[in-house]
Structures are given as structure tokens and as C-alpha cells.
Short mmCIF file of N, CA, C and O in Angstrom, two decimals:
data_model
loop_
_atom_site.label_atom_id
_atom_site.label_comp_id
_atom_site.label_asym_id
_atom_site.label_seq_id
_atom_site.Cartn_x
_atom_site.Cartn_y
_atom_site.Cartn_z
N MET F 1 121.29 52.19 140.47
CA MET F 1 120.28 53.11 140.96
C MET F 1 120.17 52.93 142.48
O MET F 1 120.17 51.83 143.00
N ASN F 2 120.07 54.01 143.17
CA ASN F 2 120.00 54.00 144.62
C ASN F 2 118.55 53.90 145.07
O ASN F 2 117.77 54.81 144.84
N ASN F 3 118.19 52.79 145.71
CA ASN F 3 116.82 52.60 146.19
C ASN F 3 116.71 53.04 147.64
O ASN F 3 117.49 52.62 148.47
N THR F 4 115.74 53.87 147.92
CA THR F 4 115.49 54.31 149.28
C THR F 4 114.40 53.44 149.89
O THR F 4 113.71 52.72 149.16
N PRO F 5 114.22 53.50 151.19
CA PRO F 5 113.15 52.71 151.81
C PRO F 5 111.75 53.08 151.30
O PRO F 5 110.81 52.31 151.43
N LEU F 6 111.59 54.25 150.70
CA LEU F 6 110.29 54.67 150.19
C LEU F 6 109.97 54.10 148.81
O LEU F 6 108.82 54.11 148.39
N SER F 7 110.97 53.60 148.10
CA SER F 7 110.77 53.10 146.74
C SER F 7 109.66 52.06 146.63
O SER F 7 108.84 52.15 145.72
N PRO F 8 109.57 51.07 147.52
CA PRO F 8 108.49 50.08 147.38
C PRO F 8 107.10 50.70 147.52
O PRO F 8 106.13 50.17 146.99
N GLN F 9 106.99 51.81 148.21
CA GLN F 9 105.69 52.45 148.36
C GLN F 9 105.26 53.15 147.07
O GLN F 9 104.07 53.22 146.77
N PHE F 10 106.21 53.66 146.32
CA PHE F 10 105.87 54.42 145.12
C PHE F 10 105.67 53.54 143.90
O PHE F 10 104.89 53.88 143.01
N GLY F 11 106.34 52.41 143.82
CA GLY F 11 106.23 51.53 142.66
C GLY F 11 104.80 51.14 142.35
O GLY F 11 104.32 51.37 141.23
N PRO F 12 104.07 50.55 143.28
CA PRO F 12 102.68 50.17 143.01
C PRO F 12 101.79 51.37 142.68
O PRO F 12 100.91 51.27 141.83
N ARG F 13 102.02 52.48 143.34
CA ARG F 13 101.22 53.68 143.06
C ARG F 13 101.46 54.18 141.64
O ARG F 13 100.52 54.57 140.95
N LEU F 14 102.72 54.17 141.24
CA LEU F 14 103.04 54.62 139.88
C LEU F 14 102.45 53.67 138.84
O LEU F 14 101.96 54.11 137.80
N GLN F 15 102.50 52.37 139.11
CA GLN F 15 101.92 51.41 138.18
C GLN F 15 100.40 51.60 138.07
O GLN F 15 99.85 51.54 136.97
N LYS F 16 99.75 51.82 139.20
CA LYS F 16 98.31 52.06 139.17
C LYS F 16 97.99 53.33 138.40
O LYS F 16 97.07 53.36 137.58
N LEU F 17 98.75 54.38 138.65
CA LEU F 17 98.55 55.64 137.94
C LEU F 17 98.77 55.47 136.45
O LEU F 17 98.00 55.99 135.63
N ASP F 18 99.79 54.70 136.07
CA ASP F 18 100.05 54.44 134.66
C ASP F 18 98.87 53.71 134.01
O ASP F 18 98.46 54.06 132.91
N ARG F 19 98.32 52.71 134.70
CA ARG F 19 97.16 51.98 134.16
C ARG F 19 95.96 52.91 133.98
O ARG F 19 95.26 52.84 132.98
N GLU F 20 95.74 53.79 134.97
CA GLU F 20 94.62 54.73 134.87
C GLU F 20 94.81 55.70 133.71
O GLU F 20 93.86 56.01 132.99
N ILE F 21 96.03 56.17 133.53
CA ILE F 21 96.33 57.08 132.42
C ILE F 21 96.12 56.38 131.09
O ILE F 21 95.49 56.93 130.18
N GLN F 22 96.62 55.15 130.97
CA GLN F 22 96.47 54.41 129.71
C GLN F 22 95.01 54.15 129.41
O GLN F 22 94.57 54.26 128.26
N HIS F 23 94.23 53.81 130.43
CA HIS F 23 92.79 53.58 130.23
C HIS F 23 92.10 54.87 129.77
O HIS F 23 91.30 54.85 128.83
N SER F 24 92.44 55.98 130.40
CA SER F 24 91.83 57.26 130.03
C SER F 24 92.20 57.65 128.61
O SER F 24 91.35 58.14 127.85
N LEU F 25 93.46 57.46 128.25
CA LEU F 25 93.88 57.76 126.88
C LEU F 25 93.15 56.89 125.87
O LEU F 25 92.78 57.36 124.79
N SER F 26 92.93 55.64 126.23
CA SER F 26 92.19 54.74 125.35
C SER F 26 90.77 55.25 125.13
O SER F 26 90.25 55.24 124.01
N GLU F 27 90.14 55.73 126.20
CA GLU F 27 88.79 56.28 126.10
C GLU F 27 88.79 57.54 125.23
O GLU F 27 87.89 57.73 124.40
N VAL F 28 89.79 58.40 125.39
CA VAL F 28 89.88 59.61 124.59
C VAL F 28 90.03 59.25 123.12
O VAL F 28 89.34 59.81 122.25
N ARG F 29 90.90 58.28 122.82
CA ARG F 29 91.09 57.84 121.43
C ARG F 29 89.79 57.30 120.85
O ARG F 29 89.45 57.56 119.70
N ARG F 30 89.06 56.53 121.66
CA ARG F 30 87.80 55.96 121.21
C ARG F 30 86.79 57.05 120.88
O ARG F 30 86.10 57.00 119.86
N HIS F 31 86.73 58.08 121.72
CA HIS F 31 85.79 59.17 121.47
C HIS F 31 86.22 60.01 120.26
O HIS F 31 85.36 60.48 119.50
N ILE F 32 87.50 60.17 120.07
CA ILE F 32 87.97 60.89 118.88
C ILE F 32 87.59 60.11 117.62
O ILE F 32 87.14 60.70 116.63
N GLN F 33 87.74 58.80 117.65
CA GLN F 33 87.35 57.98 116.51
C GLN F 33 85.85 58.10 116.26
O GLN F 33 85.42 58.16 115.10
N ALA F 34 85.07 58.15 117.33
CA ALA F 34 83.62 58.30 117.17
C ALA F 34 83.30 59.64 116.54
O ALA F 34 82.42 59.74 115.67
N LEU F 35 84.00 60.70 116.96
CA LEU F 35 83.79 62.02 116.36
C LEU F 35 84.16 62.02 114.88
O LEU F 35 83.44 62.58 114.05
N GLU F 36 85.28 61.38 114.55
CA GLU F 36 85.71 61.32 113.15
C GLU F 36 84.69 60.54 112.32
O GLU F 36 84.38 60.94 111.19
N GLN F 37 84.18 59.44 112.86
CA GLN F 37 83.19 58.65 112.13
C GLN F 37 81.91 59.44 111.94
O GLN F 37 81.32 59.44 110.86
N ALA F 38 81.48 60.14 112.98
CA ALA F 38 80.26 60.94 112.88
C ALA F 38 80.44 62.06 111.87
O ALA F 38 79.53 62.35 111.08
N GLU F 39 81.61 62.67 111.85
CA GLU F 39 81.88 63.74 110.89
C GLU F 39 81.85 63.19 109.45
O GLU F 39 81.29 63.80 108.56
N LYS F 40 82.41 62.00 109.27
CA LYS F 40 82.44 61.38 107.95
C LYS F 40 81.03 61.07 107.46
O LYS F 40 80.72 61.21 106.28
N ASN F 41 80.16 60.65 108.39
CA ASN F 41 78.80 60.28 108.02
C ASN F 41 77.84 61.46 107.99
O ASN F 41 76.69 61.30 107.61
N ALA F 42 78.29 62.63 108.39
CA ALA F 42 77.39 63.78 108.59
C ALA F 42 77.10 64.56 107.32
O ALA F 42 76.44 65.59 107.40
N ALA F 43 77.47 64.10 106.21
CA ALA F 43 77.31 64.85 104.97
C ALA F 43 75.85 65.17 104.70
O ALA F 43 75.24 64.69 103.76
N GLY F 44 75.25 66.01 105.56
CA GLY F 44 73.89 66.48 105.36
C GLY F 44 72.80 65.48 105.66
O GLY F 44 71.65 65.71 105.33
N LYS F 45 73.11 64.38 106.29
CA LYS F 45 72.12 63.33 106.51
C LYS F 45 71.26 63.57 107.75
O LYS F 45 70.06 63.44 107.70
N ALA F 46 71.88 63.86 108.87
CA ALA F 46 71.14 64.00 110.13
C ALA F 46 71.89 64.99 111.02
O ALA F 46 73.06 65.30 110.76
N PRO F 47 71.25 65.46 112.07
CA PRO F 47 71.95 66.35 112.99
C PRO F 47 73.20 65.67 113.55
O PRO F 47 73.20 64.47 113.83
N PHE F 48 74.24 66.46 113.71
CA PHE F 48 75.52 65.93 114.16
C PHE F 48 75.39 65.19 115.49
O PHE F 48 75.99 64.13 115.68
N ALA F 49 74.61 65.72 116.42
CA ALA F 49 74.47 65.09 117.74
C ALA F 49 73.92 63.68 117.61
O ALA F 49 74.37 62.76 118.31
N ASP F 50 72.95 63.48 116.73
CA ASP F 50 72.38 62.15 116.53
C ASP F 50 73.41 61.18 115.96
O ASP F 50 73.50 60.02 116.37
N LEU F 51 74.17 61.67 114.99
CA LEU F 51 75.20 60.83 114.39
C LEU F 51 76.30 60.50 115.40
O LEU F 51 76.80 59.38 115.44
N LEU F 52 76.66 61.47 116.23
CA LEU F 52 77.68 61.24 117.24
C LEU F 52 77.21 60.19 118.25
O LEU F 52 77.95 59.27 118.58
N LYS F 53 75.99 60.30 118.70
CA LYS F 53 75.45 59.32 119.65
C LYS F 53 75.44 57.93 119.03
O LYS F 53 75.84 56.95 119.67
N ALA F 54 75.01 57.83 117.80
CA ALA F 54 74.98 56.54 117.12
C ALA F 54 76.38 55.96 116.99
O ALA F 54 76.59 54.76 117.20
N SER F 55 77.34 56.81 116.67
CA SER F 55 78.71 56.35 116.52
C SER F 55 79.29 55.88 117.86
O SER F 55 79.94 54.84 117.93
N ILE F 56 79.02 56.60 118.93
CA ILE F 56 79.49 56.20 120.26
C ILE F 56 78.82 54.91 120.69
O ILE F 56 79.48 54.00 121.21
N ASP F 57 77.52 54.79 120.43
CA ASP F 57 76.82 53.55 120.76
C ASP F 57 77.41 52.37 120.00
O ASP F 57 77.57 51.28 120.55
N GLU F 58 77.74 52.60 118.74
CA GLU F 58 78.34 51.54 117.93
C GLU F 58 79.70 51.13 118.49
O GLU F 58 80.02 49.95 118.60
N GLN F 59 80.50 52.12 118.88
CA GLN F 59 81.82 51.82 119.45
C GLN F 59 81.68 51.07 120.78
O GLN F 59 82.44 50.17 121.07
N ASN F 60 80.70 51.47 121.59
CA ASN F 60 80.48 50.81 122.87
C ASN F 60 80.07 49.35 122.68
O ASN F 60 80.43 48.49 123.48
N SER F 61 79.31 49.08 121.63
CA SER F 61 78.89 47.70 121.39
C SER F 61 80.07 46.84 120.92
O SER F 61 80.07 45.64 121.12
N LYS F 62 81.08 47.46 120.33
CA LYS F 62 82.27 46.74 119.87
C LYS F 62 83.29 46.56 120.99
O LYS F 62 84.14 45.70 120.92
N LYS F 63 83.20 47.39 122.04
CA LYS F 63 84.16 47.40 123.13
C LYS F 63 84.03 46.10 123.92
O LYS F 63 82.95 45.73 124.34
N PRO F 64 85.18 45.40 124.14
CA PRO F 64 85.13 44.17 124.94
C PRO F 64 84.78 44.50 126.38
O PRO F 64 85.21 45.49 126.93
N SER F 65 83.99 43.65 127.00
CA SER F 65 83.55 43.86 128.38
C SER F 65 84.58 43.39 129.36
O SER F 65 85.22 42.45 129.21
#
């Protein structure tokens, strides 16, 4: 592979962008799981918004800091 003088400048930027993308995808997956859990629990029990909030709160409490 032919490395140009600009290559060292792009490597760290691409790695940072990759980490940001992976973090964002993780958040999206977490919210989708919360939606699925809320939908599963929503069988006529409470308004969907309340169940969704409870599910997100539960996921946030499980999330490592």
C-alpha cells in the first residue's frame, strides 16, 4: 500500500470517527431493545409512553458508567 504524507493525519481521525459511530450504534440498539421491551409489556397495561420511559430508565440503570 502506498502511504502518502497525509496518511498519519487521517488515521487518528478515522479511528475517532469509528469509535463515535460504534458508540452511536450501541445507543440505537439499546433504544430499539427498550422499544421492544415496552411493546412486549404494553399488552393493555399502561400508556405506551410510560412503559417506554420505564424501559429506558431500566436500561440506563443497567448501563455501565
